[in-house]
Short mmCIF file of C-alpha atoms in Angstrom, two decimals:
data_model
loop_
_atom_site.label_atom_id
_atom_site.label_comp_id
_atom_site.label_asym_id
_atom_site.label_seq_id
_atom_site.Cartn_x
_atom_site.Cartn_y
_atom_site.Cartn_z
CA MET A 419 0.71 4.60 2.96
CA PHE A 420 -1.77 1.78 3.15
CA SER A 421 0.22 0.86 0.27
CA MET A 422 4.46 -0.51 -0.38
CA HIS A 423 3.63 -1.90 0.60
CA SER A 424 2.16 -2.65 -0.84
CA SER A 425 -1.69 -4.14 -3.12
CA LEU A 426 -5.36 -3.86 -2.74
CA ARG A 427 -5.63 -5.61 0.51
CA THR A 428 -6.42 -6.77 3.01
CA PRO A 429 -8.90 -9.22 4.39
CA PRO A 430 -8.80 -9.16 8.17
CA SER A 431 -7.23 -12.61 8.38
CA ARG A 432 -4.10 -11.40 6.61
CA LEU A 433 -3.65 -8.61 9.10
CA LEU A 434 -2.81 -11.25 11.63
CA ARG A 435 0.02 -12.56 9.50
CA GLY A 436 1.52 -9.71 7.51
CA HIS A 437 3.29 -7.79 10.24
CA ILE A 438 5.97 -6.66 7.88
CA GLY A 439 3.35 -5.73 5.32
CA LEU A 440 1.64 -3.65 7.96
CA LEU A 441 4.93 -2.03 8.84
CA TYR A 442 5.60 -1.05 5.29
CA ASP A 443 2.06 0.00 4.62
CA ALA A 444 1.09 1.73 7.79
CA THR A 445 3.94 4.15 8.09
CA MET A 446 5.40 6.84 5.90
CA VAL A 447 4.19 7.13 2.36
CA GLY A 448 6.47 6.59 -0.58
CA GLY A 449 9.09 4.03 0.40
CA THR A 450 11.02 2.14 -2.26
CA ALA A 451 8.76 -0.63 -3.58
CA LEU A 452 9.53 -4.19 -2.53
CA SER A 453 8.93 -7.62 -4.01
CA PRO A 454 5.40 -8.95 -4.27
CA GLU A 455 3.57 -9.60 -1.04
CA SER A 456 3.47 -13.33 -1.52
CA GLN A 457 7.24 -13.43 -1.29
CA ALA A 458 7.61 -11.01 1.53
CA THR A 459 4.98 -11.62 4.16
CA GLU A 460 4.65 -15.38 4.29
CA PHE A 461 7.76 -15.44 6.42
CA TYR A 462 5.99 -13.53 9.12
CA LEU A 463 3.24 -16.00 9.82
CA THR A 464 2.87 -15.85 13.54
CA PRO A 465 -0.17 -17.19 15.29
CA PHE A 466 0.62 -15.18 18.38
CA ALA A 467 0.52 -11.81 16.66
CA GLU A 468 -1.76 -9.29 18.21
CA ASP A 469 -4.08 -7.28 16.06
CA TYR A 470 -2.59 -3.97 16.96
CA VAL A 471 -2.36 -1.74 13.92
CA THR A 472 -1.60 1.91 13.48
CA VAL A 473 -3.10 3.19 10.27
CA ARG A 474 -2.63 6.58 8.69
CA VAL A 475 -5.74 8.67 8.33
CA ASP A 476 -5.03 9.51 4.70
CA ALA A 477 -4.87 5.80 3.92
CA ILE A 478 -8.33 5.34 5.41
CA LEU A 479 -9.61 8.34 3.46
CA ALA A 480 -8.15 6.95 0.26
CA TYR A 481 -9.95 3.67 0.79
CA GLU A 482 -13.22 5.42 1.64
CA ARG A 483 -12.96 7.56 -1.50
CA ALA A 484 -12.40 4.48 -3.60
CA ILE A 485 -15.36 2.69 -1.97
CA THR A 486 -17.64 5.71 -2.49
CA GLU A 487 -16.66 5.97 -6.13
CA LEU A 488 -17.34 2.31 -6.68
CA ARG A 489 -20.72 2.58 -4.98
CA LEU A 490 -21.68 5.52 -7.21
CA GLN A 491 -20.73 3.51 -10.24
CA VAL A 492 -22.81 0.58 -9.06
CA LEU A 493 -25.81 2.88 -8.62
CA HIS A 494 -25.25 4.44 -12.02
CA TYR A 495 -25.17 1.09 -13.78
CA GLU A 496 -28.11 -0.23 -11.80
CA ARG A 497 -30.17 2.71 -13.03
CA ILE A 498 -29.16 2.10 -16.60
CA ILE A 499 -30.02 -1.57 -16.32
CA ALA A 500 -33.35 -0.77 -14.71
CA ARG A 501 -34.19 1.66 -17.51
CA LEU A 502 -33.24 -0.79 -20.23
CA THR A 503 -35.03 -3.77 -18.76
CA ALA A 504 -38.21 -2.02 -17.50
CA ARG A 505 -41.47 -2.82 -19.44
CA PRO A 506 -43.47 0.19 -20.62
CA GLU A 507 -46.75 0.56 -18.73
CA ILE A 508 -49.93 0.52 -20.86
CA LYS A 509 -52.77 2.40 -19.24
CA ASP A 510 -56.18 0.80 -19.77
CA GLU A 511 -59.07 2.79 -18.38
CA TYR A 512 -61.34 -0.18 -18.56
CA THR A 513 -59.14 -2.31 -16.41
CA ASP A 514 -58.48 0.38 -13.87
CA VAL A 515 -61.44 0.36 -11.54
CA GLN A 516 -61.74 3.51 -9.54
CA PRO A 517 -63.15 3.02 -6.14
CA VAL A 518 -66.56 4.61 -5.59
CA ILE A 519 -67.40 6.00 -2.20
CA PRO A 520 -71.19 5.92 -1.58
CA LEU A 521 -72.91 9.00 -0.12
CA ASN A 522 -74.57 8.70 3.21
CA THR A 523 -78.42 8.91 3.35
CA THR A 524 -78.46 12.47 4.70
CA SER A 525 -76.43 13.71 1.77
CA VAL A 526 -78.70 11.88 -0.65
CA ARG A 527 -81.82 13.49 0.88
CA LEU A 528 -80.30 16.95 0.70
CA ILE A 529 -79.31 16.57 -2.92
CA ASN A 530 -82.75 15.22 -3.84
CA SER A 531 -84.51 18.16 -2.13
CA LEU A 532 -82.31 20.59 -4.04
CA LEU A 533 -83.07 18.92 -7.32
CA GLN A 534 -86.78 18.73 -6.69
CA ALA A 535 -87.16 22.28 -5.36
CA SER A 536 -89.17 24.68 -7.57
CA ILE A 537 -88.08 28.27 -7.53
CA PRO A 538 -90.44 30.96 -8.83
CA THR A 539 -89.04 32.79 -11.84
CA GLU A 540 -89.62 36.21 -10.16
CA ALA A 541 -87.40 35.21 -7.23
CA SER A 542 -84.10 37.09 -7.21
CA PHE A 543 -81.30 37.38 -4.78
CA ARG A 544 -80.91 40.64 -3.00
CA ASP A 545 -78.64 41.84 -0.28
CA PHE A 546 -79.91 41.69 3.27
CA GLU A 547 -79.99 44.71 5.53
CA GLU A 548 -78.76 43.99 9.03
CA GLY A 549 -82.12 44.86 10.59
CA GLU A 550 -83.99 42.34 8.47
CA LEU A 551 -82.19 39.34 9.95
CA MET B 816 22.91 7.89 21.81
CA ALA B 817 24.38 9.54 18.73
CA LEU B 818 23.73 8.18 15.27
CA LEU B 819 26.60 7.78 12.87
CA THR B 820 28.96 10.04 14.70
CA SER B 821 31.86 7.81 13.83
CA SER B 822 32.92 6.58 10.45
CA PHE B 823 33.97 3.00 9.96
CA PRO B 824 37.43 1.89 8.90
CA LYS B 825 37.75 0.49 5.41
CA HIS B 826 38.25 -3.11 6.52
CA GLU B 827 34.94 -2.99 8.34
CA LEU B 828 33.17 -1.57 5.33
CA ASP B 829 34.70 -4.18 3.05
CA GLU B 830 33.90 -7.16 5.27
CA VAL B 831 31.54 -9.67 3.68
CA PHE B 832 29.59 -11.63 6.29
CA PRO B 833 28.88 -15.29 5.49
CA ARG B 834 25.55 -15.21 7.29
CA PRO B 835 23.96 -11.83 6.72
CA PRO B 836 20.42 -11.17 7.97
CA LEU B 837 19.37 -9.59 4.70
CA ARG B 838 15.91 -10.72 3.69
CA GLU B 839 15.33 -8.52 0.67
CA VAL B 840 16.95 -5.83 -1.42
CA ALA B 841 15.05 -3.68 -3.89
CA PHE B 842 15.95 -0.94 -6.32
CA GLU B 843 13.34 1.33 -7.82
CA ILE B 844 13.14 4.16 -10.32
CA ARG B 845 10.07 6.33 -10.64
CA PHE B 846 9.16 8.60 -13.53
CA SER B 847 6.30 10.64 -14.93
CA PRO B 848 3.55 8.27 -16.12
CA ARG B 849 4.25 6.66 -19.47
CA LEU B 850 1.00 5.30 -20.89
CA ARG B 851 2.82 3.33 -23.56
CA VAL B 852 4.38 1.06 -20.92
CA ASN B 853 1.16 -0.90 -20.43
CA SER B 854 0.29 -1.08 -24.10
CA GLU B 855 3.79 -2.16 -25.16
CA LEU B 856 4.65 -4.33 -22.18
CA TRP B 857 5.13 -7.30 -24.47
CA LYS B 858 8.30 -5.68 -25.75
CA ILE B 859 10.00 -5.83 -22.38
CA GLN B 860 8.54 -9.25 -21.68
CA GLU B 861 10.43 -10.64 -24.66
CA GLU B 862 13.66 -9.67 -22.90
CA LEU B 863 12.62 -10.90 -19.46
CA ILE B 864 10.82 -14.13 -20.29
CA ASN B 865 13.84 -16.42 -20.00
CA ASP B 866 15.05 -15.13 -16.65
CA TYR B 867 11.65 -14.12 -15.24
CA PRO B 868 9.10 -16.55 -16.66
CA ALA B 869 6.27 -16.12 -14.12
CA LEU B 870 3.90 -13.22 -14.69
CA THR B 871 1.36 -11.90 -12.23
CA ALA B 872 -0.32 -8.59 -11.57
CA GLU B 873 -0.75 -6.37 -8.57
CA GLN B 874 -2.98 -3.44 -7.89
CA LEU B 875 -1.77 -0.72 -5.60
CA LEU B 876 -4.16 1.68 -4.00
CA GLN B 877 -2.40 5.02 -3.86
CA ALA B 878 -2.91 7.85 -1.40
CA SER B 879 -4.66 9.86 -4.12
CA GLY B 880 -7.38 7.20 -4.26
CA THR B 881 -6.37 5.92 -7.69
CA VAL B 882 -5.38 2.35 -8.43
CA LEU B 883 -2.03 1.60 -10.05
CA ASN B 884 -1.73 -1.61 -12.06
CA VAL B 885 1.66 -3.26 -11.65
CA ASN B 886 2.94 -6.17 -13.73
CA VAL B 887 5.21 -8.55 -11.84
CA PHE B 888 7.74 -10.79 -13.57
CA GLN B 889 9.25 -13.37 -11.26
CA ASN B 890 11.75 -16.15 -11.11
CA PRO B 891 10.74 -18.22 -8.08
CA ASN B 892 13.86 -20.40 -8.28
CA SER B 893 16.31 -17.55 -8.08
CA ALA B 894 13.99 -15.50 -5.86
CA ARG B 895 14.03 -12.45 -8.09
CA ALA B 896 11.29 -10.18 -9.28
CA ILE B 897 10.86 -7.24 -11.60
CA LYS B 898 7.84 -5.00 -11.21
CA ILE B 899 6.78 -2.65 -13.97
CA SER B 900 4.04 -0.06 -14.10
CA GLN B 901 3.46 3.10 -16.06
CA GLU B 902 5.26 5.09 -13.40
CA ASN B 903 7.86 2.83 -11.79
CA PHE B 904 10.33 0.01 -12.39
CA VAL B 905 11.58 -2.23 -9.58
CA VAL B 906 14.21 -4.95 -9.35
CA ALA B 907 13.96 -6.99 -6.14
CA PHE B 908 15.99 -9.92 -4.83
CA THR B 909 14.96 -12.00 -1.86
CA ARG B 910 18.09 -14.14 -2.13
CA TYR B 911 21.04 -11.82 -2.06
CA THR B 912 24.61 -12.90 -2.69
CA ARG B 913 26.74 -9.88 -3.40
CA PHE B 914 26.04 -6.25 -4.09
CA GLU B 915 27.98 -6.48 -7.35
CA ASP B 916 25.63 -9.17 -8.68
CA PHE B 917 22.58 -7.16 -7.76
CA LYS B 918 24.03 -3.99 -9.20
CA GLU B 919 24.84 -5.69 -12.50
CA GLU B 920 21.30 -6.99 -12.87
CA VAL B 921 19.81 -3.61 -11.99
CA ALA B 922 22.07 -1.79 -14.42
CA ASN B 923 21.17 -4.09 -17.33
CA ARG B 924 17.46 -4.14 -16.72
CA VAL B 925 17.06 -0.45 -15.96
CA LYS B 926 19.07 0.52 -19.01
CA GLY B 927 17.01 -1.76 -21.25
CA PHE B 928 13.74 -0.45 -19.85
CA CYS B 929 14.66 3.22 -20.07
CA GLN B 930 15.89 2.88 -23.64
CA LYS B 931 12.85 0.95 -24.75
CA PHE B 932 10.32 3.36 -23.28
CA ASP B 933 12.35 6.52 -23.66
CA VAL B 934 12.54 7.23 -19.94
CA SER B 935 15.21 9.83 -19.33
CA SER B 936 14.12 11.95 -16.42
CA LEU B 937 13.44 10.28 -13.06
CA THR B 938 11.34 11.56 -10.16
CA ARG B 939 12.77 9.22 -7.55
CA ILE B 940 15.50 6.62 -7.19
CA GLY B 941 15.58 4.28 -4.21
CA LEU B 942 17.68 1.43 -2.85
CA ARG B 943 16.23 -0.48 0.06
CA TYR B 944 17.62 -3.22 2.29
CA VAL B 945 15.38 -5.17 4.63
CA ASN B 946 17.09 -7.22 7.33
CA ASN B 947 15.60 -9.77 9.69
CA ILE B 948 17.69 -10.06 12.81
CA VAL B 949 16.64 -13.06 14.85
CA ILE B 950 16.88 -12.52 18.59
CA PRO B 951 17.33 -15.78 20.50
CA THR B 952 14.64 -17.02 22.83
CA SER B 953 14.87 -15.45 26.22
CA ASP B 954 12.67 -14.25 29.04
CA ASP B 955 14.70 -11.09 29.19
CA PRO B 956 13.53 -8.49 26.62
CA SER B 957 16.82 -6.67 26.99
CA ASN B 958 18.36 -9.60 25.08
CA LEU B 959 17.50 -7.47 22.08
CA LEU B 960 20.26 -5.03 22.94
CA ARG B 961 22.92 -7.72 22.64
CA TYR B 962 22.45 -7.59 18.89
CA VAL B 963 20.95 -4.25 17.88
CA ARG B 964 20.93 -0.60 18.85
CA PRO B 965 17.42 0.72 18.12
CA VAL B 966 16.83 4.44 17.83
CA ILE B 967 14.90 4.52 21.06
CA ASP B 968 15.85 6.17 24.31
CA PHE B 969 15.68 3.32 26.79
CA ASP B 970 16.05 5.72 29.68
CA ARG B 971 12.49 6.77 28.88
CA VAL B 972 11.13 3.42 27.69
CA PRO B 973 12.30 0.60 29.96
CA VAL B 974 13.58 -2.20 27.80
CA GLU B 975 12.44 -4.75 30.41
CA ALA B 976 8.84 -3.76 29.76
CA LEU B 977 9.07 -3.90 25.97
CA GLU B 978 6.68 -6.13 24.07
CA GLN B 979 6.69 -4.66 20.58
CA PHE B 980 7.66 -1.42 18.90
CA VAL B 981 8.04 0.28 15.54
CA SER B 982 10.29 3.22 14.83
CA GLU B 983 10.69 5.21 11.65
CA VAL B 984 12.85 8.22 10.94
CA ARG B 985 13.75 10.05 7.77
CA ILE B 986 17.23 11.48 7.86
CA ARG B 987 18.72 13.91 5.40
CA GLN B 988 22.15 13.02 4.10
CA LYS B 989 24.40 15.07 1.87
CA ASN B 990 22.73 14.40 -1.49
CA HIS B 991 19.92 12.04 -0.58
CA ALA B 992 17.73 10.87 2.27
CA VAL B 993 17.48 7.75 4.36
CA THR B 994 14.30 6.29 5.81
CA LEU B 995 15.33 4.08 8.68
CA ARG B 996 12.75 1.71 10.13
CA GLY B 997 13.19 -0.60 13.08
CA ALA B 998 10.59 -2.96 14.46
CA LEU B 999 10.49 -5.61 17.15
CA LEU B 1000 7.85 -8.09 16.00
CA ALA B 1001 5.67 -10.35 18.11
CA PRO B 1002 7.32 -13.62 19.17
CA LEU B 1003 7.46 -16.60 16.84
CA GLU B 1004 6.06 -19.97 17.89
CA ASP B 1005 9.34 -21.03 19.42
CA GLY B 1006 9.74 -17.81 21.37
CA ARG B 1007 12.33 -16.23 19.12
CA ARG B 1008 11.87 -12.60 18.18
CA ILE B 1009 12.58 -10.87 14.92
CA TYR B 1010 13.94 -7.37 14.79
CA VAL B 1011 13.43 -5.81 11.37
CA LEU B 1012 16.01 -3.29 10.24
CA ASP B 1013 14.85 -1.56 7.09
CA VAL B 1014 17.16 0.95 5.44
CA ASP B 1015 15.75 2.84 2.46
CA CYS B 1016 18.12 5.27 0.71
CA HIS B 1017 16.45 7.51 -1.85
CA GLY B 1018 16.83 10.65 -3.88
CA GLY B 1019 14.30 13.02 -5.34
CA PRO B 1020 13.73 14.49 -8.80
CA GLY B 1021 16.47 15.80 -11.08
CA HIS B 1022 18.23 12.54 -11.86
CA THR B 1023 18.46 10.78 -15.18
CA ALA B 1024 18.81 7.13 -16.11
CA ASP B 1025 22.55 7.70 -16.58
CA ASP B 1026 22.89 8.53 -12.87
CA VAL B 1027 21.61 5.15 -11.72
CA LEU B 1028 24.92 3.34 -11.30
CA GLY B 1029 26.63 6.17 -9.46
CA LEU B 1030 23.66 6.64 -7.15
CA MET B 1031 23.47 2.93 -6.41
CA ASP B 1032 27.04 3.01 -5.14
CA ALA B 1033 26.37 6.06 -2.98
CA TYR B 1034 23.14 4.64 -1.56
CA HIS B 1035 24.76 1.29 -0.91
CA GLU B 1036 27.54 2.94 1.05
CA THR B 1037 25.04 4.91 3.13
CA ALA B 1038 22.95 1.82 3.79
CA GLN B 1039 26.07 0.00 4.91
CA LEU B 1040 26.95 2.75 7.37
CA PHE B 1041 23.48 2.76 8.88
CA PHE B 1042 23.47 -1.02 9.12
CA LEU B 1043 26.86 -1.23 10.83
CA ASP B 1044 25.87 1.55 13.19
CA HIS B 1045 22.69 -0.30 14.14
CA ILE B 1046 24.22 -3.65 15.08
CA THR B 1047 26.58 -4.67 17.85
CA GLU B 1048 29.94 -6.35 17.76
CA GLU B 1049 28.33 -9.49 19.16
CA TYR B 1050 25.95 -9.65 16.22
CA LYS B 1051 28.83 -9.28 13.81
CA ASN B 1052 30.20 -12.52 15.26
CA VAL B 1053 26.83 -14.14 14.65
CA MET B 1054 27.02 -13.04 11.01
CA ARG B 1055 30.56 -14.41 10.82
CA GLY B 1056 29.28 -17.76 12.06
CA LYS B 1057 31.29 -17.56 15.24
CA ALA B 1058 28.36 -17.35 17.65
#
């Protein structure tokens, strides 16, 4: 029970003061509920209290579950908000300038020689025999 | 050390101490969730508003990970509170005069609530007493044993070396159970210590709202036995104002 007693608590500063709250909360689950914390724990203000707390594992797990659920909800709503507030993108090919990578001079010479080459019409490709090479 | 091996004579059970250490008493009923409680809370508020004018809210994180919303009606002057949620109803006093006064208030309020929201079957009934026993300032930790008899074997844990401790046991009685908590808190500013004696008598499912009064008497008697067993004769004199 991280709860009798117990409320959604507990900023670290209150742990110093609420010894009795810790007692009720950090032990067996399910005790008879008591009066509100503001009535009960103010009496136990003690500046000399040590921060020595025994906490049940299931209480920690309960808090972690609650935190995880809340985080998922935050993400969910953030996505919705992002979708609703995002502006649609308009693609304009004239404004998008694609970068052009220039060919080097060797490549240019090769391409020019290929374009300027004249191939006789009777020329045809044939397989090579091994002995011809 | 045996616990409650001896019964107490009637005059000891009937004694009313002028200076009791009782800090708080609370009575609670629990039931299967009633969703209409939250939506029709104004109906019960009409009955409570004169005696419990202050209204606040609490949120309890339960072991299942869910959050329970609790409405708290308070009377700061008389130090009383009533807490209502869709699955429990609590009457709590932090200024306690007599058991009969507390029992009368519980009976009236519980009856009104159960009738209004058609609560007949209860899953748990509990009566809890929280006592603050002030141990005088002393360099000797064993001073504690002048007033109280904690459920700790001091042959194994030397009382001279004690700084703080918490003990909690759940004991089965004939028709109900008792959760007995004892704690020696850290020293106050002036060096005094507080020993908390918390006696919680409770019963499980199978009871109805009509059983409340009878169970209160039985739980009160059990709590009294555990309390008297836990304190010493010297502390009784303190409660009588003689020491």
